[in-house]
Tab-separated table of C-alpha atoms in Angstrom:
chain	number	residue	atom	x	y	z
A	1	MET	CA	-9.048	177.082	-38.502
A	2	PRO	CA	-6.713	177.428	-35.584
A	3	ARG	CA	-5.204	180.849	-34.954
A	4	ARG	CA	-1.529	179.924	-34.182
A	5	SER	CA	0.660	176.884	-35.029
A	6	VAL	CA	1.658	174.484	-32.502
A	7	LEU	CA	4.632	173.687	-34.556
A	8	THR	CA	7.610	176.032	-35.098
A	9	ASP	CA	9.133	176.409	-38.343
A	10	ALA	CA	12.470	174.521	-36.735
A	11	GLU	CA	10.268	171.735	-35.753
A	12	ILE	CA	8.814	171.435	-39.197
A	13	GLN	CA	12.363	171.315	-40.590
A	14	GLU	CA	13.332	168.721	-38.106
A	15	LEU	CA	10.378	166.464	-38.997
A	16	PHE	CA	11.221	166.400	-42.687
A	17	ALA	CA	15.067	166.206	-42.167
A	18	PHE	CA	17.271	163.447	-43.577
A	19	PRO	CA	18.701	161.215	-40.886
A	20	LYS	CA	22.255	162.435	-39.751
A	21	SER	CA	23.423	159.507	-37.927
A	22	PRO	CA	24.901	156.522	-39.889
A	23	GLU	CA	22.577	154.102	-38.003
A	24	GLY	CA	19.530	156.228	-39.169
A	25	ILE	CA	21.041	156.394	-42.653
A	26	VAL	CA	21.325	152.511	-42.900
A	27	GLN	CA	17.992	152.054	-41.118
A	28	HIS	CA	16.078	154.123	-43.642
A	29	TYR	CA	18.135	153.795	-46.906
A	30	THR	CA	19.274	150.291	-47.200
A	31	LEU	CA	18.053	149.187	-50.539
A	32	SER	CA	16.515	145.711	-51.007
A	33	GLU	CA	17.296	143.240	-53.761
A	34	GLU	CA	13.949	143.939	-55.337
A	35	ASP	CA	14.747	147.554	-55.105
A	36	VAL	CA	17.885	147.192	-56.953
A	37	VAL	CA	16.158	145.202	-59.685
A	38	VAL	CA	13.640	147.909	-60.147
A	39	ILE	CA	16.327	150.689	-60.058
A	40	ARG	CA	18.762	148.835	-62.668
A	41	GLN	CA	15.941	148.914	-65.267
A	42	HIS	CA	16.409	152.558	-65.902
A	43	ARG	CA	18.927	153.724	-68.496
A	44	GLY	CA	22.165	155.633	-67.321
A	45	ASP	CA	23.652	156.154	-63.926
A	46	PRO	CA	22.096	159.622	-63.264
A	47	GLN	CA	18.617	158.216	-64.097
A	48	ARG	CA	19.153	155.001	-61.913
A	49	PHE	CA	20.660	157.036	-58.958
A	50	GLY	CA	17.975	159.685	-59.099
A	51	PHE	CA	15.286	157.020	-59.094
A	52	ALA	CA	16.947	155.545	-56.080
A	53	VAL	CA	17.053	158.803	-54.193
A	54	MET	CA	13.508	159.666	-54.703
A	55	LEU	CA	12.436	156.127	-53.611
A	56	CYS	CA	14.647	156.750	-50.348
A	57	ALA	CA	13.011	160.159	-49.873
A	58	MET	CA	9.338	158.965	-50.356
A	59	ARG	CA	10.166	156.046	-47.620
A	60	TYR	CA	11.671	158.655	-45.284
A	61	PRO	CA	10.846	161.246	-44.500
A	62	GLY	CA	7.938	160.806	-46.849
A	63	ILE	CA	8.691	163.548	-49.243
A	64	LEU	CA	8.664	164.244	-53.017
A	65	LEU	CA	11.971	165.727	-53.672
A	66	ASP	CA	12.197	168.743	-56.185
A	67	ALA	CA	14.538	168.753	-58.946
A	68	GLY	CA	17.919	169.619	-57.717
A	69	ALA	CA	16.943	169.226	-54.042
A	70	ALA	CA	19.613	169.212	-51.372
A	71	VAL	CA	20.184	165.994	-50.105
A	72	PRO	CA	22.964	165.361	-47.497
A	73	GLU	CA	26.355	163.992	-48.836
A	74	SER	CA	26.220	161.109	-46.191
A	75	VAL	CA	22.871	159.846	-47.765
A	76	LEU	CA	24.103	160.209	-51.291
A	77	LYS	CA	27.306	158.262	-50.511
A	78	TYR	CA	25.424	155.594	-48.764
A	79	VAL	CA	23.051	155.310	-51.751
A	80	SER	CA	25.436	155.416	-54.343
A	81	ALA	CA	27.723	152.686	-52.597
A	82	GLN	CA	24.725	150.219	-52.781
A	83	LEU	CA	24.535	150.785	-56.696
A	84	GLY	CA	28.169	151.264	-57.488
A	85	ILE	CA	27.289	154.589	-58.861
A	86	GLU	CA	29.251	158.037	-58.137
A	87	PRO	CA	27.281	160.326	-55.791
A	88	ASP	CA	27.829	163.260	-57.943
A	89	ALA	CA	25.308	161.617	-60.669
A	90	TRP	CA	22.487	163.533	-58.373
A	91	SER	CA	23.592	166.506	-59.662
A	92	GLN	CA	23.017	165.125	-63.301
A	93	TYR	CA	19.609	163.745	-62.524
A	94	ALA	CA	16.397	164.687	-64.380
A	95	ARG	CA	17.938	167.331	-66.540
A	96	ARG	CA	14.516	166.770	-68.550
A	97	PRO	CA	11.601	167.389	-66.312
A	98	GLN	CA	9.588	164.692	-67.994
A	99	THR	CA	12.294	162.257	-66.551
A	100	ARG	CA	11.390	163.120	-62.880
A	101	ARG	CA	7.867	163.276	-63.257
A	102	SER	CA	7.691	159.873	-65.008
A	103	HIS	CA	9.982	158.424	-62.267
A	104	LEU	CA	7.577	159.706	-59.604
A	105	VAL	CA	4.340	158.227	-61.263
A	106	GLU	CA	6.521	154.979	-61.554
A	107	LEU	CA	7.639	155.081	-57.862
A	108	GLN	CA	4.083	155.695	-56.974
A	109	GLN	CA	2.776	152.577	-59.011
A	110	ILE	CA	5.286	150.189	-57.956
A	111	TYR	CA	5.753	151.136	-54.352
A	112	GLY	CA	2.001	151.978	-53.583
A	113	PHE	CA	2.717	155.715	-52.637
A	114	ARG	CA	0.196	158.389	-52.993
A	115	VAL	CA	-0.270	162.147	-52.637
A	116	PHE	CA	-2.250	163.779	-49.762
A	117	ARG	CA	-5.870	163.922	-50.580
A	118	LYS	CA	-8.691	166.104	-49.008
A	119	ASP	CA	-10.303	163.133	-47.381
A	120	ASP	CA	-6.984	162.378	-45.585
A	121	TYR	CA	-7.227	165.572	-43.638
A	122	LYS	CA	-10.310	164.672	-41.474
A	123	ARG	CA	-9.257	161.052	-40.935
A	124	LEU	CA	-5.853	162.120	-39.897
A	125	LEU	CA	-7.187	164.889	-37.595
A	126	GLU	CA	-9.325	162.243	-35.907
A	127	ASN	CA	-6.309	159.993	-35.281
A	128	LEU	CA	-4.213	162.901	-33.778
A	129	LYS	CA	-7.041	164.249	-31.397
A	130	GLU	CA	-6.361	161.073	-28.942
A	131	LEU	CA	-2.756	161.981	-28.592
A	132	ALA	CA	-3.649	165.793	-28.424
A	133	VAL	CA	-5.491	164.974	-25.445
A	134	LEU	CA	-2.458	163.523	-23.788
A	135	THR	CA	-0.121	166.448	-24.803
A	136	ASP	CA	0.009	170.094	-26.148
A	137	ARG	CA	3.487	169.485	-27.584
A	138	GLY	CA	3.373	170.259	-31.242
A	139	ARG	CA	6.487	168.198	-32.013
A	140	ALA	CA	4.739	165.115	-30.635
A	141	LEU	CA	1.777	165.783	-32.651
A	142	GLY	CA	3.954	166.329	-35.933
A	143	GLU	CA	5.972	163.231	-35.190
A	144	LYS	CA	2.829	161.245	-34.893
A	145	LEU	CA	1.102	162.608	-37.899
A	146	ILE	CA	4.340	161.818	-39.968
A	147	GLU	CA	4.305	158.385	-38.795
A	148	LEU	CA	0.763	158.028	-39.808
A	149	LEU	CA	1.432	159.330	-43.179
A	150	SER	CA	4.461	156.860	-43.566
A	151	GLU	CA	2.359	153.957	-42.304
A	152	GLN	CA	-0.336	154.727	-45.074
A	153	LYS	CA	2.300	155.610	-47.729
A	154	ILE	CA	0.746	158.837	-48.056
A	155	LEU	CA	3.448	161.467	-49.159
A	156	ALA	CA	3.619	164.448	-46.890
A	157	PRO	CA	1.385	167.359	-47.710
A	158	GLY	CA	3.035	170.917	-47.546
A	159	THR	CA	4.181	172.167	-44.234
A	160	ASP	CA	1.248	174.665	-43.988
A	161	THR	CA	-1.223	171.717	-44.051
A	162	ILE	CA	1.004	169.614	-41.496
A	163	LYS	CA	0.860	172.856	-39.192
A	164	VAL	CA	-2.886	173.279	-39.530
A	165	ILE	CA	-3.715	169.626	-38.848
A	166	CYS	CA	-1.517	169.553	-35.781
A	167	SER	CA	-2.901	172.979	-34.670
A	168	GLU	CA	-6.437	171.914	-35.034
A	169	ALA	CA	-5.937	168.707	-33.208
A	170	ALA	CA	-4.403	170.455	-30.266
A	171	MET	CA	-7.337	173.040	-30.338
A	172	ARG	CA	-10.120	170.458	-30.521
């Protein structure tokens, strides 16, 4: 195990931040017609909207949102405008924990997302070693790791795991 992290807490926060620019929001959170069809199958605006926001977060930045997670107002407004739902529906989403859990399972089944597994660790570490030879910048390693996770539809593990993978790649 590496002794020190090559990523600061601020860099980790940036890796998992929602886009701030209107262009970034449009790029990452524009729903397809197929997405809207799936979303509309859910009952009630809060459940539809919550399902959509969860889908967006899984796509970018590749995370599972906790119930009541803070999502930027700009993201909520953009997603809500596409669905014709008020953005405050997010605060009403998943009052029952079972709803959120069933949506997470459904999103994984329909869109092919999966959680990070032990066997992903070594494979991703091997993929990062090539970049680690070229740079010791933790931020670059973190960005590449997030890119690899996204390409493979693997939901990001905890921040400690991200730090350890990047630090170990740099150390090797």
